[in-house]
Amino acid sequence: MSVVKINVLTVPAEQRETLEKRFAGRAHAVENSDGFEWFELLRPVEGTETYLVYTRWRDEASFQAWMEGPMKQAHQGGGGEGGGERPKPASSASTLWSFEVVQQAGPKGE
């Protein structure tokens, strides 16, 4: 079954808009990756500064290939060595949670 990766981001209130705009600006950057199955950016609604970035992958190898290729390039900024200055992160902390999907369900057909 699939693997799920959840990036847990601590985002101060004044950085929320910046974070969401950055994700919107990279919309569809992951969808064409081999083994990619799902993405969601989850905004906290009360009592926390924690955003969750949920992705689901066919297997661990697919996730690792994305991490070493497209994701790494996206987070290095456009200029590479000696290029433009990389923007300050919108989050103040980040943790990656990893899970294997052992059960799943969808809506029943009508």
PDB file of C-alpha atoms in Angstrom:
ATOM      1  CA  MET A   1       0.000   0.000   0.000  1.00  0.00           C
ATOM      2  CA  SER A   2       0.848   3.687  -0.179  1.00  0.00           C
ATOM      3  CA  VAL A   3       3.037   5.772   2.115  1.00  0.00           C
ATOM      4  CA  VAL A   4       1.987   9.095   3.599  1.00  0.00           C
ATOM      5  CA  LYS A   5       4.358  11.948   4.399  1.00  0.00           C
ATOM      6  CA  ILE A   6       3.127  14.810   6.550  1.00  0.00           C
ATOM      7  CA  ASN A   7       5.344  17.869   6.854  1.00  0.00           C
ATOM      8  CA  VAL A   8       4.415  19.582  10.118  1.00  0.00           C
ATOM      9  CA  LEU A   9       5.136  23.318   9.833  1.00  0.00           C
ATOM     10  CA  THR A  10       5.018  25.816  12.669  1.00  0.00           C
ATOM     11  CA  VAL A  11       3.891  29.048  11.012  1.00  0.00           C
ATOM     12  CA  PRO A  12       3.479  32.267  13.002  1.00  0.00           C
ATOM     13  CA  ALA A  13       0.227  34.117  12.255  1.00  0.00           C
ATOM     14  CA  GLU A  14       2.040  36.902  10.392  1.00  0.00           C
ATOM     15  CA  GLN A  15       3.581  34.335   7.998  1.00  0.00           C
ATOM     16  CA  ARG A  16       0.411  32.371   7.107  1.00  0.00           C
ATOM     17  CA  GLU A  17      -0.382  34.375   3.993  1.00  0.00           C
ATOM     18  CA  THR A  18       3.233  34.099   2.814  1.00  0.00           C
ATOM     19  CA  LEU A  19       3.234  30.316   3.247  1.00  0.00           C
ATOM     20  CA  GLU A  20      -0.066  29.865   1.424  1.00  0.00           C
ATOM     21  CA  LYS A  21       1.025  32.134  -1.451  1.00  0.00           C
ATOM     22  CA  ARG A  22       4.254  30.170  -1.837  1.00  0.00           C
ATOM     23  CA  PHE A  23       2.367  26.884  -2.043  1.00  0.00           C
ATOM     24  CA  ALA A  24      -0.101  28.420  -4.516  1.00  0.00           C
ATOM     25  CA  GLY A  25       2.834  29.655  -6.591  1.00  0.00           C
ATOM     26  CA  ARG A  26       4.158  26.096  -6.786  1.00  0.00           C
ATOM     27  CA  ALA A  27       0.743  24.611  -7.514  1.00  0.00           C
ATOM     28  CA  HIS A  28       0.982  21.467  -9.599  1.00  0.00           C
ATOM     29  CA  ALA A  29       4.748  21.142  -9.013  1.00  0.00           C
ATOM     30  CA  VAL A  30       4.356  17.661  -7.521  1.00  0.00           C
ATOM     31  CA  GLU A  31       1.461  16.218  -9.546  1.00  0.00           C
ATOM     32  CA  ASN A  32       3.575  14.917 -12.424  1.00  0.00           C
ATOM     33  CA  SER A  33       6.042  13.090 -10.173  1.00  0.00           C
ATOM     34  CA  ASP A  34       6.160   9.334 -10.635  1.00  0.00           C
ATOM     35  CA  GLY A  35       4.353   7.608  -7.791  1.00  0.00           C
ATOM     36  CA  PHE A  36       2.585  10.750  -6.524  1.00  0.00           C
ATOM     37  CA  GLU A  37      -0.994  10.074  -5.364  1.00  0.00           C
ATOM     38  CA  TRP A  38      -2.300  13.043  -3.322  1.00  0.00           C
ATOM     39  CA  PHE A  39      -1.491  16.475  -1.838  1.00  0.00           C
ATOM     40  CA  GLU A  40      -3.273  18.695   0.681  1.00  0.00           C
ATOM     41  CA  LEU A  41      -2.168  21.841   2.520  1.00  0.00           C
ATOM     42  CA  LEU A  42      -4.083  21.932   5.807  1.00  0.00           C
ATOM     43  CA  ARG A  43      -4.524  25.311   7.551  1.00  0.00           C
ATOM     44  CA  PRO A  44      -5.072  25.309  11.336  1.00  0.00           C
ATOM     45  CA  VAL A  45      -8.422  26.699  12.428  1.00  0.00           C
ATOM     46  CA  GLU A  46      -7.915  27.233  16.143  1.00  0.00           C
ATOM     47  CA  GLY A  47      -5.419  26.911  18.958  1.00  0.00           C
ATOM     48  CA  THR A  48      -2.258  26.148  16.975  1.00  0.00           C
ATOM     49  CA  GLU A  49       0.259  27.602  14.533  1.00  0.00           C
ATOM     50  CA  THR A  50       0.749  24.191  12.906  1.00  0.00           C
ATOM     51  CA  TYR A  51       0.105  23.654   9.207  1.00  0.00           C
ATOM     52  CA  LEU A  52       0.146  20.123   7.814  1.00  0.00           C
ATOM     53  CA  VAL A  53       1.405  19.374   4.313  1.00  0.00           C
ATOM     54  CA  TYR A  54      -0.066  15.965   3.439  1.00  0.00           C
ATOM     55  CA  THR A  55       1.280  13.932   0.535  1.00  0.00           C
ATOM     56  CA  ARG A  56       0.614  10.302  -0.383  1.00  0.00           C
ATOM     57  CA  TRP A  57       2.961   8.236  -2.539  1.00  0.00           C
ATOM     58  CA  ARG A  58       2.879   4.824  -4.207  1.00  0.00           C
ATOM     59  CA  ASP A  59       5.983   3.807  -2.222  1.00  0.00           C
ATOM     60  CA  GLU A  60       8.965   5.164  -0.303  1.00  0.00           C
ATOM     61  CA  ALA A  61      11.182   5.076  -3.410  1.00  0.00           C
ATOM     62  CA  SER A  62       8.802   7.440  -5.255  1.00  0.00           C
ATOM     63  CA  PHE A  63       8.867   9.911  -2.380  1.00  0.00           C
ATOM     64  CA  GLN A  64      12.668   9.772  -2.129  1.00  0.00           C
ATOM     65  CA  ALA A  65      13.045  10.331  -5.897  1.00  0.00           C
ATOM     66  CA  TRP A  66      10.844  13.435  -5.633  1.00  0.00           C
ATOM     67  CA  MET A  67      12.791  14.675  -2.592  1.00  0.00           C
ATOM     68  CA  GLU A  68      16.125  14.352  -4.410  1.00  0.00           C
ATOM     69  CA  GLY A  69      14.857  15.846  -7.676  1.00  0.00           C
ATOM     70  CA  PRO A  70      11.961  18.297  -8.071  1.00  0.00           C
ATOM     71  CA  MET A  71      11.534  19.154  -4.374  1.00  0.00           C
ATOM     72  CA  LYS A  72      15.237  19.834  -3.863  1.00  0.00           C
ATOM     73  CA  GLN A  73      15.325  22.073  -6.945  1.00  0.00           C
ATOM     74  CA  ALA A  74      12.218  24.005  -5.843  1.00  0.00           C
ATOM     75  CA  HIS A  75      13.678  24.713  -2.407  1.00  0.00           C
ATOM     76  CA  GLN A  76      17.091  25.820  -3.684  1.00  0.00           C
ATOM     77  CA  GLY A  77      15.578  28.893  -5.304  1.00  0.00           C
ATOM     78  CA  GLY A  78      15.841  29.915  -8.904  1.00  0.00           C
ATOM     79  CA  GLY A  79      19.411  31.145  -8.938  1.00  0.00           C
ATOM     80  CA  GLY A  80      21.494  28.215  -7.763  1.00  0.00           C
ATOM     81  CA  GLU A  81      25.082  29.073  -6.778  1.00  0.00           C
ATOM     82  CA  GLY A  82      25.634  32.801  -6.839  1.00  0.00           C
ATOM     83  CA  GLY A  83      22.047  33.392  -7.969  1.00  0.00           C
ATOM     84  CA  GLY A  84      19.266  35.378  -6.397  1.00  0.00           C
ATOM     85  CA  GLU A  85      18.807  35.427  -2.660  1.00  0.00           C
ATOM     86  CA  ARG A  86      16.620  32.676  -1.271  1.00  0.00           C
ATOM     87  CA  PRO A  87      13.511  33.982   0.566  1.00  0.00           C
ATOM     88  CA  LYS A  88      13.295  33.538   4.324  1.00  0.00           C
ATOM     89  CA  PRO A  89      11.232  30.448   5.307  1.00  0.00           C
ATOM     90  CA  ALA A  90       7.652  31.195   6.344  1.00  0.00           C
ATOM     91  CA  SER A  91       7.773  28.460   8.974  1.00  0.00           C
ATOM     92  CA  SER A  92       9.804  28.615  12.160  1.00  0.00           C
ATOM     93  CA  ALA A  93      10.045  24.809  12.528  1.00  0.00           C
ATOM     94  CA  SER A  94       9.463  21.717  10.433  1.00  0.00           C
ATOM     95  CA  THR A  95       9.075  18.010  11.220  1.00  0.00           C
ATOM     96  CA  LEU A  96       8.399  15.165   8.787  1.00  0.00           C
ATOM     97  CA  TRP A  97       6.035  12.392   9.858  1.00  0.00           C
ATOM     98  CA  SER A  98       6.003   9.129   7.878  1.00  0.00           C
ATOM     99  CA  PHE A  99       3.224   6.532   7.754  1.00  0.00           C
ATOM    100  CA  GLU A 100       2.268   3.410   5.831  1.00  0.00           C
ATOM    101  CA  VAL A 101      -1.356   3.140   4.795  1.00  0.00           C
ATOM    102  CA  VAL A 102      -2.729  -0.070   6.324  1.00  0.00           C
ATOM    103  CA  GLN A 103      -6.429   0.595   5.749  1.00  0.00           C
ATOM    104  CA  GLN A 104      -8.379   3.029   3.629  1.00  0.00           C
ATOM    105  CA  ALA A 105     -11.964   3.674   2.630  1.00  0.00           C
ATOM    106  CA  GLY A 106     -13.830   5.986   0.309  1.00  0.00           C
ATOM    107  CA  PRO A 107     -17.480   6.926  -0.043  1.00  0.00           C
ATOM    108  CA  LYS A 108     -19.821   4.126  -0.934  1.00  0.00           C
ATOM    109  CA  GLY A 109     -21.238   4.246  -4.455  1.00  0.00           C
ATOM    110  CA  GLU A 110     -24.890   5.152  -4.767  1.00  0.00           C
TER     111      GLU A 110
END
